[in-house]
JSON list of C-alpha atoms in Angstrom, two decimals:
[
{"chain": "A", "resi": 1, "resn": "MET", "atom": "CA", "xyz": [-78.81, -6.59, 98.39]},
{"chain": "A", "resi": 2, "resn": "SER", "atom": "CA", "xyz": [-78.02, -8.76, 101.37]},
{"chain": "A", "resi": 3, "resn": "THR", "atom": "CA", "xyz": [-75.35, -11.46, 101.26]},
{"chain": "A", "resi": 4, "resn": "ILE", "atom": "CA", "xyz": [-77.07, -13.32, 104.10]},
{"chain": "A", "resi": 5, "resn": "ASP", "atom": "CA", "xyz": [-78.73, -16.60, 103.18]},
{"chain": "A", "resi": 6, "resn": "PRO", "atom": "CA", "xyz": [-82.47, -15.91, 102.64]},
{"chain": "A", "resi": 7, "resn": "LEU", "atom": "CA", "xyz": [-83.55, -18.54, 105.20]},
{"chain": "A", "resi": 8, "resn": "LEU", "atom": "CA", "xyz": [-81.16, -17.16, 107.83]},
{"chain": "A", "resi": 9, "resn": "LEU", "atom": "CA", "xyz": [-82.23, -13.59, 107.01]},
{"chain": "A", "resi": 10, "resn": "SER", "atom": "CA", "xyz": [-85.87, -14.60, 107.54]},
{"chain": "A", "resi": 11, "resn": "LEU", "atom": "CA", "xyz": [-85.02, -16.17, 110.91]},
{"chain": "A", "resi": 12, "resn": "LEU", "atom": "CA", "xyz": [-83.04, -13.11, 112.05]},
{"chain": "A", "resi": 13, "resn": "THR", "atom": "CA", "xyz": [-85.76, -10.70, 110.96]},
{"chain": "A", "resi": 14, "resn": "ARG", "atom": "CA", "xyz": [-88.51, -12.72, 112.67]},
{"chain": "A", "resi": 15, "resn": "ASN", "atom": "CA", "xyz": [-86.53, -12.58, 115.92]},
{"chain": "A", "resi": 16, "resn": "GLY", "atom": "CA", "xyz": [-85.91, -8.83, 115.70]},
{"chain": "A", "resi": 17, "resn": "ILE", "atom": "CA", "xyz": [-82.17, -9.12, 115.08]},
{"chain": "A", "resi": 18, "resn": "ARG", "atom": "CA", "xyz": [-80.73, -6.23, 113.07]},
{"chain": "A", "resi": 19, "resn": "THR", "atom": "CA", "xyz": [-78.83, -7.15, 109.92]},
{"chain": "A", "resi": 20, "resn": "ASP", "atom": "CA", "xyz": [-77.77, -3.67, 108.84]},
{"chain": "A", "resi": 21, "resn": "ARG", "atom": "CA", "xyz": [-75.23, -2.86, 111.56]},
{"chain": "A", "resi": 22, "resn": "HIS", "atom": "CA", "xyz": [-72.34, -3.04, 109.11]},
{"chain": "A", "resi": 23, "resn": "GLU", "atom": "CA", "xyz": [-73.75, 0.17, 107.60]},
{"chain": "A", "resi": 24, "resn": "TRP", "atom": "CA", "xyz": [-73.78, 2.10, 110.90]},
{"chain": "A", "resi": 25, "resn": "SER", "atom": "CA", "xyz": [-71.23, 4.73, 111.88]},
{"chain": "A", "resi": 26, "resn": "VAL", "atom": "CA", "xyz": [-68.84, 4.12, 114.77]},
{"chain": "A", "resi": 27, "resn": "GLU", "atom": "CA", "xyz": [-70.71, 6.76, 116.77]},
{"chain": "A", "resi": 28, "resn": "ARG", "atom": "CA", "xyz": [-74.06, 5.03, 116.24]},
{"chain": "A", "resi": 29, "resn": "ILE", "atom": "CA", "xyz": [-72.66, 1.63, 117.21]},
{"chain": "A", "resi": 30, "resn": "ARG", "atom": "CA", "xyz": [-71.23, 3.08, 120.43]},
{"chain": "A", "resi": 31, "resn": "ALA", "atom": "CA", "xyz": [-74.47, 4.93, 121.23]},
{"chain": "A", "resi": 32, "resn": "GLU", "atom": "CA", "xyz": [-76.60, 1.80, 120.65]},
{"chain": "A", "resi": 33, "resn": "GLN", "atom": "CA", "xyz": [-74.33, -0.26, 122.92]},
{"chain": "A", "resi": 34, "resn": "ALA", "atom": "CA", "xyz": [-74.41, 2.35, 125.67]},
{"chain": "A", "resi": 35, "resn": "ALA", "atom": "CA", "xyz": [-78.19, 2.60, 125.50]},
{"chain": "A", "resi": 36, "resn": "ALA", "atom": "CA", "xyz": [-78.59, -1.18, 125.66]},
{"chain": "A", "resi": 37, "resn": "ALA", "atom": "CA", "xyz": [-76.22, -1.42, 128.63]},
{"chain": "A", "resi": 38, "resn": "SER", "atom": "CA", "xyz": [-78.13, 1.22, 130.57]},
{"chain": "A", "resi": 39, "resn": "ASN", "atom": "CA", "xyz": [-81.34, -0.83, 130.42]},
{"chain": "A", "resi": 40, "resn": "VAL", "atom": "CA", "xyz": [-80.17, -3.95, 132.26]},
{"chain": "A", "resi": 41, "resn": "ALA", "atom": "CA", "xyz": [-80.69, -5.01, 135.85]},
{"chain": "A", "resi": 42, "resn": "HIS", "atom": "CA", "xyz": [-77.80, -4.76, 138.28]},
{"chain": "A", "resi": 43, "resn": "ILE", "atom": "CA", "xyz": [-76.20, -8.03, 139.47]},
{"chain": "A", "resi": 44, "resn": "GLU", "atom": "CA", "xyz": [-74.91, -8.04, 143.05]},
{"chain": "A", "resi": 45, "resn": "ILE", "atom": "CA", "xyz": [-71.33, -9.15, 143.70]},
{"chain": "A", "resi": 46, "resn": "GLY", "atom": "CA", "xyz": [-68.89, -8.66, 146.57]},
{"chain": "A", "resi": 47, "resn": "ARG", "atom": "CA", "xyz": [-67.48, -5.36, 145.28]},
{"chain": "A", "resi": 48, "resn": "SER", "atom": "CA", "xyz": [-66.11, -3.66, 142.20]},
{"chain": "A", "resi": 49, "resn": "VAL", "atom": "CA", "xyz": [-63.18, -1.28, 141.95]},
{"chain": "A", "resi": 50, "resn": "ASP", "atom": "CA", "xyz": [-62.43, 1.17, 139.14]},
{"chain": "A", "resi": 51, "resn": "THR", "atom": "CA", "xyz": [-58.71, 1.70, 138.69]},
{"chain": "A", "resi": 52, "resn": "SER", "atom": "CA", "xyz": [-56.13, 1.88, 135.92]},
{"chain": "A", "resi": 53, "resn": "VAL", "atom": "CA", "xyz": [-52.70, 0.63, 134.94]},
{"chain": "A", "resi": 54, "resn": "SER", "atom": "CA", "xyz": [-50.00, 2.39, 132.99]},
{"chain": "A", "resi": 55, "resn": "GLY", "atom": "CA", "xyz": [-50.05, 1.52, 129.32]},
{"chain": "A", "resi": 56, "resn": "SER", "atom": "CA", "xyz": [-47.58, 2.44, 126.61]},
{"chain": "A", "resi": 57, "resn": "ARG", "atom": "CA", "xyz": [-49.69, 5.47, 125.69]},
{"chain": "A", "resi": 58, "resn": "GLY", "atom": "CA", "xyz": [-51.16, 6.44, 129.06]},
{"chain": "A", "resi": 59, "resn": "PRO", "atom": "CA", "xyz": [-53.55, 5.03, 131.66]},
{"chain": "A", "resi": 60, "resn": "VAL", "atom": "CA", "xyz": [-55.63, 1.97, 130.80]},
{"chain": "A", "resi": 61, "resn": "PRO", "atom": "CA", "xyz": [-58.96, 1.88, 132.69]},
{"chain": "A", "resi": 62, "resn": "LEU", "atom": "CA", "xyz": [-59.86, -1.31, 134.53]},
{"chain": "A", "resi": 63, "resn": "ARG", "atom": "CA", "xyz": [-62.91, -2.42, 136.46]},
{"chain": "A", "resi": 64, "resn": "ILE", "atom": "CA", "xyz": [-62.17, -5.23, 138.90]},
{"chain": "A", "resi": 65, "resn": "TYR", "atom": "CA", "xyz": [-65.04, -7.39, 140.13]},
{"chain": "A", "resi": 66, "resn": "HIS", "atom": "CA", "xyz": [-64.62, -9.36, 143.36]},
{"chain": "A", "resi": 67, "resn": "PRO", "atom": "CA", "xyz": [-66.98, -12.20, 144.34]},
{"chain": "A", "resi": 68, "resn": "THR", "atom": "CA", "xyz": [-68.74, -12.41, 147.70]},
{"chain": "A", "resi": 69, "resn": "THR", "atom": "CA", "xyz": [-66.70, -15.53, 148.57]},
{"chain": "A", "resi": 70, "resn": "GLU", "atom": "CA", "xyz": [-62.98, -16.15, 148.27]},
{"chain": "A", "resi": 71, "resn": "ALA", "atom": "CA", "xyz": [-61.98, -15.94, 144.61]},
{"chain": "A", "resi": 72, "resn": "CYS", "atom": "CA", "xyz": [-61.03, -19.22, 142.96]},
{"chain": "A", "resi": 73, "resn": "GLY", "atom": "CA", "xyz": [-58.86, -17.42, 140.40]},
{"chain": "A", "resi": 74, "resn": "ALA", "atom": "CA", "xyz": [-58.84, -14.45, 138.07]},
{"chain": "A", "resi": 75, "resn": "VAL", "atom": "CA", "xyz": [-60.20, -13.81, 134.58]},
{"chain": "A", "resi": 76, "resn": "ALA", "atom": "CA", "xyz": [-59.01, -11.08, 132.22]},
{"chain": "A", "resi": 77, "resn": "TYR", "atom": "CA", "xyz": [-62.06, -9.87, 130.27]},
{"chain": "A", "resi": 78, "resn": "PHE", "atom": "CA", "xyz": [-61.58, -8.10, 126.94]},
{"chain": "A", "resi": 79, "resn": "HIS", "atom": "CA", "xyz": [-64.92, -6.86, 125.61]},
{"chain": "A", "resi": 80, "resn": "GLY", "atom": "CA", "xyz": [-65.97, -7.42, 122.03]},
{"chain": "A", "resi": 81, "resn": "GLY", "atom": "CA", "xyz": [-66.79, -4.70, 119.53]},
{"chain": "A", "resi": 82, "resn": "GLY", "atom": "CA", "xyz": [-64.30, -5.18, 116.72]},
{"chain": "A", "resi": 83, "resn": "PHE", "atom": "CA", "xyz": [-61.83, -2.83, 118.43]},
{"chain": "A", "resi": 84, "resn": "ILE", "atom": "CA", "xyz": [-64.12, 0.13, 117.62]},
{"chain": "A", "resi": 85, "resn": "ALA", "atom": "CA", "xyz": [-66.87, -0.22, 120.24]},
{"chain": "A", "resi": 86, "resn": "GLY", "atom": "CA", "xyz": [-67.55, -1.63, 123.67]},
{"chain": "A", "resi": 87, "resn": "SER", "atom": "CA", "xyz": [-66.29, -0.58, 127.06]},
{"chain": "A", "resi": 88, "resn": "ILE", "atom": "CA", "xyz": [-66.08, -1.59, 130.69]},
{"chain": "A", "resi": 89, "resn": "ASP", "atom": "CA", "xyz": [-69.48, 0.07, 131.10]},
{"chain": "A", "resi": 90, "resn": "THR", "atom": "CA", "xyz": [-71.22, -1.76, 128.26]},
{"chain": "A", "resi": 91, "resn": "THR", "atom": "CA", "xyz": [-70.02, -5.14, 129.55]},
{"chain": "A", "resi": 92, "resn": "ASP", "atom": "CA", "xyz": [-70.62, -4.49, 133.25]},
{"chain": "A", "resi": 93, "resn": "ARG", "atom": "CA", "xyz": [-73.50, -6.98, 133.50]},
{"chain": "A", "resi": 94, "resn": "ILE", "atom": "CA", "xyz": [-71.55, -9.74, 131.73]},
{"chain": "A", "resi": 95, "resn": "CYS", "atom": "CA", "xyz": [-68.56, -9.28, 134.03]},
{"chain": "A", "resi": 96, "resn": "ARG", "atom": "CA", "xyz": [-70.74, -9.20, 137.15]},
{"chain": "A", "resi": 97, "resn": "SER", "atom": "CA", "xyz": [-72.48, -12.38, 136.04]},
{"chain": "A", "resi": 98, "resn": "LEU", "atom": "CA", "xyz": [-69.17, -14.10, 135.32]},
{"chain": "A", "resi": 99, "resn": "CYS", "atom": "CA", "xyz": [-67.78, -13.03, 138.70]},
{"chain": "A", "resi": 100, "resn": "ARG", "atom": "CA", "xyz": [-70.83, -14.27, 140.54]},
{"chain": "A", "resi": 101, "resn": "ARG", "atom": "CA", "xyz": [-71.28, -17.57, 138.70]},
{"chain": "A", "resi": 102, "resn": "VAL", "atom": "CA", "xyz": [-67.61, -18.59, 138.63]},
{"chain": "A", "resi": 103, "resn": "ALA", "atom": "CA", "xyz": [-66.59, -17.02, 141.97]},
{"chain": "A", "resi": 104, "resn": "ALA", "atom": "CA", "xyz": [-63.54, -15.53, 140.28]},
{"chain": "A", "resi": 105, "resn": "THR", "atom": "CA", "xyz": [-62.08, -12.05, 140.27]},
{"chain": "A", "resi": 106, "resn": "VAL", "atom": "CA", "xyz": [-62.82, -10.53, 136.87]},
{"chain": "A", "resi": 107, "resn": "VAL", "atom": "CA", "xyz": [-60.65, -7.74, 135.45]},
{"chain": "A", "resi": 108, "resn": "SER", "atom": "CA", "xyz": [-62.41, -5.88, 132.65]},
{"chain": "A", "resi": 109, "resn": "VAL", "atom": "CA", "xyz": [-59.99, -3.91, 130.47]},
{"chain": "A", "resi": 110, "resn": "GLY", "atom": "CA", "xyz": [-61.05, -0.60, 128.89]},
{"chain": "A", "resi": 111, "resn": "TYR", "atom": "CA", "xyz": [-58.57, -0.80, 126.04]},
{"chain": "A", "resi": 112, "resn": "ALA", "atom": "CA", "xyz": [-58.11, 1.94, 123.43]},
{"chain": "A", "resi": 113, "resn": "LEU", "atom": "CA", "xyz": [-60.54, 1.94, 120.51]},
{"chain": "A", "resi": 114, "resn": "ALA", "atom": "CA", "xyz": [-60.05, 2.62, 116.82]},
{"chain": "A", "resi": 115, "resn": "PRO", "atom": "CA", "xyz": [-60.24, 4.78, 114.85]},
{"chain": "A", "resi": 116, "resn": "GLU", "atom": "CA", "xyz": [-59.05, 7.22, 117.53]},
{"chain": "A", "resi": 117, "resn": "ARG", "atom": "CA", "xyz": [-56.19, 4.91, 118.48]},
{"chain": "A", "resi": 118, "resn": "LYS", "atom": "CA", "xyz": [-54.62, 2.74, 115.80]},
{"chain": "A", "resi": 119, "resn": "PHE", "atom": "CA", "xyz": [-53.33, -0.84, 116.04]},
{"chain": "A", "resi": 120, "resn": "PRO", "atom": "CA", "xyz": [-51.53, -2.07, 118.14]},
{"chain": "A", "resi": 121, "resn": "ALA", "atom": "CA", "xyz": [-52.82, 0.28, 120.88]},
{"chain": "A", "resi": 122, "resn": "ALA", "atom": "CA", "xyz": [-55.63, -2.08, 122.04]},
{"chain": "A", "resi": 123, "resn": "VAL", "atom": "CA", "xyz": [-53.31, -5.09, 122.18]},
{"chain": "A", "resi": 124, "resn": "GLU", "atom": "CA", "xyz": [-50.70, -3.11, 124.13]},
{"chain": "A", "resi": 125, "resn": "ASP", "atom": "CA", "xyz": [-53.35, -1.96, 126.62]},
{"chain": "A", "resi": 126, "resn": "CYS", "atom": "CA", "xyz": [-54.53, -5.54, 127.16]},
{"chain": "A", "resi": 127, "resn": "TYR", "atom": "CA", "xyz": [-50.95, -6.72, 127.60]},
{"chain": "A", "resi": 128, "resn": "ALA", "atom": "CA", "xyz": [-50.31, -4.02, 130.23]},
{"chain": "A", "resi": 129, "resn": "ALA", "atom": "CA", "xyz": [-53.38, -5.16, 132.19]},
{"chain": "A", "resi": 130, "resn": "VAL", "atom": "CA", "xyz": [-52.46, -8.84, 132.05]},
{"chain": "A", "resi": 131, "resn": "THR", "atom": "CA", "xyz": [-48.89, -8.06, 133.09]},
{"chain": "A", "resi": 132, "resn": "GLU", "atom": "CA", "xyz": [-50.16, -6.24, 136.20]},
{"chain": "A", "resi": 133, "resn": "MET", "atom": "CA", "xyz": [-52.60, -9.08, 136.95]},
{"chain": "A", "resi": 134, "resn": "ALA", "atom": "CA", "xyz": [-49.84, -11.70, 136.71]},
{"chain": "A", "resi": 135, "resn": "ALA", "atom": "CA", "xyz": [-47.60, -9.63, 138.99]},
{"chain": "A", "resi": 136, "resn": "GLY", "atom": "CA", "xyz": [-50.38, -9.41, 141.59]},
{"chain": "A", "resi": 137, "resn": "ARG", "atom": "CA", "xyz": [-50.39, -5.61, 141.60]},
{"chain": "A", "resi": 138, "resn": "LEU", "atom": "CA", "xyz": [-54.12, -5.01, 141.22]},
{"chain": "A", "resi": 139, "resn": "PRO", "atom": "CA", "xyz": [-56.50, -4.16, 144.11]}
]
């Protein structure tokens, strides 16, 4: 039995929005996100650089997006996914779009995911990335 309001459930169903994702395994969620990300058009920007910073438990992957014009600032991007899913690959299009539309450098952080890495690993990874950004030590 669904706890979603019947009217809202009807609207979601009519628009093809899944309402059973809370029942999926972590592996299925990750696979669905990866498949969806692979089916999107590429957005052109100045350049992107894959690199990493040192975190408390090892390297933290970053993807840095640079606009075609001089950057007006920088944005740290932490993907969604409830700390169990999402990656710098699944949010590539969003970060490219943000970089292009805002003309800012975007730093996407590939923080550690649960359940493989427990709290506070993700927060520590994000902190390490922001610390390096603030110090101006990223390419």
